[in-house]
XYZ file of N, CA and C in Angstrom:
312
model
N -315.882 42.611 -80.165
C -314.344 42.964 -79.994
C -313.839 43.381 -77.893
N -313.470 43.257 -77.529
C -313.489 44.529 -76.185
C -311.700 44.290 -75.728
N -311.479 45.280 -75.304
C -310.191 45.630 -76.001
C -308.623 44.098 -74.475
N -310.017 43.989 -73.984
C -309.058 43.244 -73.367
C -309.922 41.189 -73.100
N -310.747 41.026 -74.617
C -311.037 39.577 -75.276
C -310.169 39.340 -76.393
N -310.049 38.606 -76.593
C -308.905 38.190 -77.825
C -309.757 37.765 -78.404
N -309.486 38.134 -79.457
C -310.884 38.951 -80.575
C -310.218 37.055 -81.339
N -312.165 37.366 -82.940
C -311.648 36.422 -83.946
C -310.705 36.788 -84.962
N -311.085 35.719 -85.271
C -310.053 36.517 -86.482
C -310.290 37.457 -87.857
N -312.437 37.438 -87.571
C -312.798 38.355 -88.654
C -312.174 40.204 -87.618
N -312.949 39.490 -86.397
C -312.418 41.305 -85.672
C -311.300 41.821 -85.607
N -310.047 40.738 -85.645
C -308.762 40.596 -86.202
C -308.519 41.288 -87.855
N -308.987 41.261 -87.474
C -308.597 41.427 -89.524
C -309.697 43.096 -89.077
N -311.307 43.234 -89.086
C -311.761 44.693 -88.732
C -310.667 45.512 -88.314
N -310.139 44.521 -87.110
C -310.188 45.648 -86.712
C -308.127 46.417 -87.076
N -307.288 45.025 -87.599
C -306.372 45.854 -87.819
C -306.742 47.101 -89.216
N -308.085 47.329 -89.761
C -308.326 47.405 -91.117
C -308.753 49.337 -90.178
N -308.710 48.486 -89.815
C -309.106 50.468 -88.210
C -307.645 50.996 -88.714
N -307.703 50.485 -87.672
C -305.737 50.812 -87.178
C -305.655 51.473 -88.143
N -304.962 51.017 -89.670
C -304.843 51.281 -90.264
C -304.845 52.053 -91.083
N -306.272 52.516 -91.419
C -306.718 53.441 -92.003
C -307.172 54.570 -90.933
N -306.941 54.640 -89.256
C -306.589 56.129 -88.624
C -304.906 56.634 -89.164
N -304.599 55.401 -88.518
C -302.670 55.933 -89.697
C -302.679 56.539 -90.976
N -303.377 56.014 -91.529
C -302.719 56.761 -93.323
C -304.192 58.149 -93.526
N -304.998 58.433 -92.548
C -305.396 59.593 -92.473
C -305.168 60.597 -91.874
N -304.120 59.916 -90.549
C -303.607 61.458 -89.885
C -302.467 60.945 -90.460
N -301.811 60.621 -91.247
C -300.434 60.949 -91.553
C -301.018 61.709 -93.563
N -301.464 62.139 -93.652
C -302.455 62.607 -95.233
C -303.117 63.924 -94.339
N -303.468 63.615 -93.713
C -303.935 64.425 -92.828
C -302.803 66.096 -92.197
N -301.544 65.809 -91.198
C -301.036 66.334 -90.954
C -300.890 66.441 -92.576
N -299.734 66.009 -93.635
C -299.663 66.347 -94.123
C -299.902 67.418 -95.033
N -301.163 67.404 -95.204
C -301.651 67.908 -95.956
C -302.172 69.981 -95.814
N -301.760 69.515 -93.813
C -302.038 70.608 -93.402
C -300.552 71.546 -93.906
N -299.201 70.133 -92.844
C -297.882 70.737 -93.251
C -297.571 70.049 -93.648
N -298.040 70.540 -95.514
C -296.753 70.181 -96.393
C -295.260 69.790 -96.548
N -294.633 70.715 -95.478
C -292.830 70.569 -94.857
C -292.419 68.665 -94.683
N -294.298 68.142 -93.252
C -293.441 67.567 -93.040
C -293.378 65.646 -93.600
N -292.779 64.854 -93.756
C -292.164 63.853 -94.679
C -293.728 63.144 -94.731
N -294.125 63.201 -95.939
C -295.930 62.630 -95.082
C -294.921 60.436 -95.529
N -293.786 60.038 -95.766
C -293.529 58.546 -95.873
C -292.592 58.572 -93.841
N -292.427 59.968 -93.273
C -292.097 59.765 -92.344
C -293.987 59.636 -91.533
N -294.012 60.328 -91.414
C -295.053 60.494 -91.046
C -296.365 59.020 -90.646
N -295.839 58.455 -91.904
C -296.942 57.264 -91.546
C -295.460 55.643 -91.370
N -294.761 55.639 -91.252
C -293.703 55.472 -90.146
C -294.347 55.950 -89.299
N -294.242 56.952 -88.575
C -293.005 57.274 -87.531
C -296.354 56.395 -86.763
N -296.850 56.706 -87.228
C -298.002 56.575 -88.124
C -298.477 55.266 -88.015
N -297.735 53.309 -88.449
C -297.884 52.709 -88.263
C -296.171 51.645 -87.338
N -296.027 52.316 -86.425
C -295.343 51.647 -85.901
C -295.988 50.238 -84.670
N -295.678 49.622 -83.767
C -295.370 49.283 -83.260
C -296.392 49.835 -81.965
N -295.911 50.442 -80.694
C -296.502 51.244 -79.988
C -297.867 52.300 -80.322
N -297.690 52.281 -82.325
C -298.772 53.810 -82.492
C -299.840 53.215 -82.234
N -299.536 51.396 -83.456
C -300.361 50.969 -83.454
C -301.592 50.562 -82.098
N -300.643 50.352 -81.280
C -301.435 50.103 -80.145
C -301.777 50.859 -79.277
N -301.482 52.473 -79.785
C -302.301 53.261 -79.221
C -304.222 53.100 -80.265
N -303.017 52.724 -81.538
C -305.074 54.077 -81.675
C -305.920 52.171 -81.492
N -305.151 51.101 -81.007
C -306.400 49.720 -81.028
C -306.791 49.985 -79.719
N -306.296 50.097 -79.340
C -306.944 50.569 -77.302
C -307.690 51.603 -77.015
N -306.860 52.998 -78.231
C -308.249 54.763 -78.164
C -309.490 53.732 -79.353
N -309.401 52.973 -79.785
C -310.809 52.249 -80.560
C -311.573 51.774 -80.729
N -310.996 51.157 -79.742
C -312.105 49.530 -78.246
C -312.410 50.600 -77.572
N -311.948 51.123 -76.959
C -312.587 51.829 -75.599
C -313.317 52.433 -76.197
N -313.606 52.953 -77.233
C -314.645 54.188 -77.624
C -315.565 53.291 -77.690
N -315.537 51.943 -78.542
C -316.570 51.213 -79.059
C -316.838 49.899 -78.498
N -316.429 50.130 -76.662
C -316.584 49.903 -75.924
C -317.918 50.623 -75.575
N -317.739 51.668 -76.005
C -318.703 53.150 -75.027
C -319.631 53.875 -75.798
N -320.106 52.479 -76.567
C -321.253 51.953 -77.284
C -321.352 53.416 -79.020
N -319.730 54.244 -79.454
C -319.855 55.008 -79.777
C -319.289 53.688 -81.017
N -320.286 54.535 -82.072
C -320.490 54.476 -83.732
C -318.920 54.409 -84.577
N -318.725 53.291 -85.391
C -317.056 53.122 -85.699
C -316.922 54.022 -85.768
N -317.404 54.375 -86.947
C -316.985 56.279 -87.782
C -315.969 57.507 -86.511
N -316.711 57.941 -85.560
C -316.550 57.785 -84.689
C -315.213 57.794 -83.784
N -315.121 56.674 -83.083
C -314.297 56.235 -82.867
C -313.467 55.531 -83.252
N -313.603 55.893 -85.040
C -311.802 56.222 -85.523
C -311.866 57.567 -85.239
N -312.659 58.294 -85.650
C -312.246 60.038 -85.569
C -311.595 60.134 -84.471
N -312.155 59.379 -83.212
C -311.554 59.521 -81.492
C -309.759 59.228 -81.669
N -310.485 58.371 -82.546
C -308.315 57.674 -82.012
C -307.481 58.382 -83.104
N -308.099 58.164 -83.687
C -307.287 59.926 -84.635
C -306.656 61.158 -83.724
N -308.048 61.724 -83.425
C -307.945 62.689 -82.809
C -306.557 62.760 -81.224
N -307.047 61.601 -80.806
C -305.759 61.807 -79.466
C -304.309 61.063 -80.289
N -304.676 60.772 -81.500
C -303.350 60.209 -81.883
C -302.796 61.243 -82.358
N -302.710 62.664 -82.618
C -302.941 64.004 -83.706
C -301.532 64.613 -82.061
N -303.250 64.514 -80.978
C -302.749 65.569 -79.880
C -301.121 64.478 -78.701
N -301.584 63.310 -79.431
C -299.502 62.863 -78.556
C -298.897 63.090 -80.273
N -299.256 62.897 -81.028
C -298.443 63.741 -81.742
C -297.584 64.544 -81.838
N -298.386 65.531 -81.488
C -298.154 67.020 -81.736
C -297.220 67.307 -80.378
N -298.098 67.026 -78.614
C -297.390 66.713 -78.270
C -295.529 65.969 -77.430
N -295.601 65.486 -78.401
C -294.481 65.106 -78.128
C -293.311 65.478 -79.152
N -293.766 65.900 -80.327
C -293.138 67.137 -81.353
C -293.010 68.568 -79.982
N -293.897 68.451 -79.413
C -293.517 70.033 -78.732
C -292.598 70.021 -78.012
N -292.381 68.772 -76.882
C -291.517 67.970 -76.384
C -290.065 67.863 -76.881
N -290.097 67.526 -77.899
C -288.789 67.327 -78.139
C -288.131 68.908 -78.691
N -288.708 70.245 -79.726
C -288.628 70.646 -79.490
C -288.439 72.287 -78.571
N -288.964 71.088 -77.635
C -288.638 72.242 -76.514
C -286.640 72.073 -75.913
N -287.007 70.549 -75.855
C -285.562 69.212 -75.476
C -284.825 70.191 -76.359
N -284.451 70.820 -77.279
C -283.411 70.701 -78.327
C -283.327 72.365 -78.551
N -283.737 73.489 -77.936
C -283.773 74.805 -77.323
C -282.623 74.549 -75.270
N -283.912 73.479 -75.077
C -282.354 73.736 -73.471
C -280.725 72.929 -73.612
N -281.205 71.927 -75.129
C -279.733 72.236 -75.175
C -278.947 72.908 -75.502
N -279.945 73.533 -76.262
C -278.915 74.655 -76.837
C -278.393 75.871 -76.466
N -279.866 76.703 -75.303
C -279.544 77.296 -74.274
C -277.969 76.986 -73.398
N -277.775 75.412 -73.024
C -277.217 75.088 -72.564
C -275.264 75.309 -73.091
N -275.817 74.997 -74.539
C -274.258 74.354 -74.926
C -274.787 76.669 -75.563
N -274.936 77.702 -75.508
C -274.531 78.965 -75.975
C -273.661 80.285 -75.607
N -272.645 80.033 -75.756
C -271.678 80.812 -75.051
C -271.717 82.021 -74.435
């Protein structure tokens, strides 16, 4: 299966399972490392449509590069966590800027 081909039903099922596992493991890993992060909120974040596309694209690219499924999943999961952390840091910085602008 490639990122540009229409997958068979079996390939789509396998891809969906891989995406689900990557999202679940990423959410559980973050929650275990940072228990103050709500696991349900992480699961909702990591199972959204855009996030599923993000994971799927990275997973398929790694597969196309000849990586084993586990390695491809690891790369996709790592990319997900990096993107999540970057977005969280950017949101925090934006809140800090807004707070500074409204301070007397």
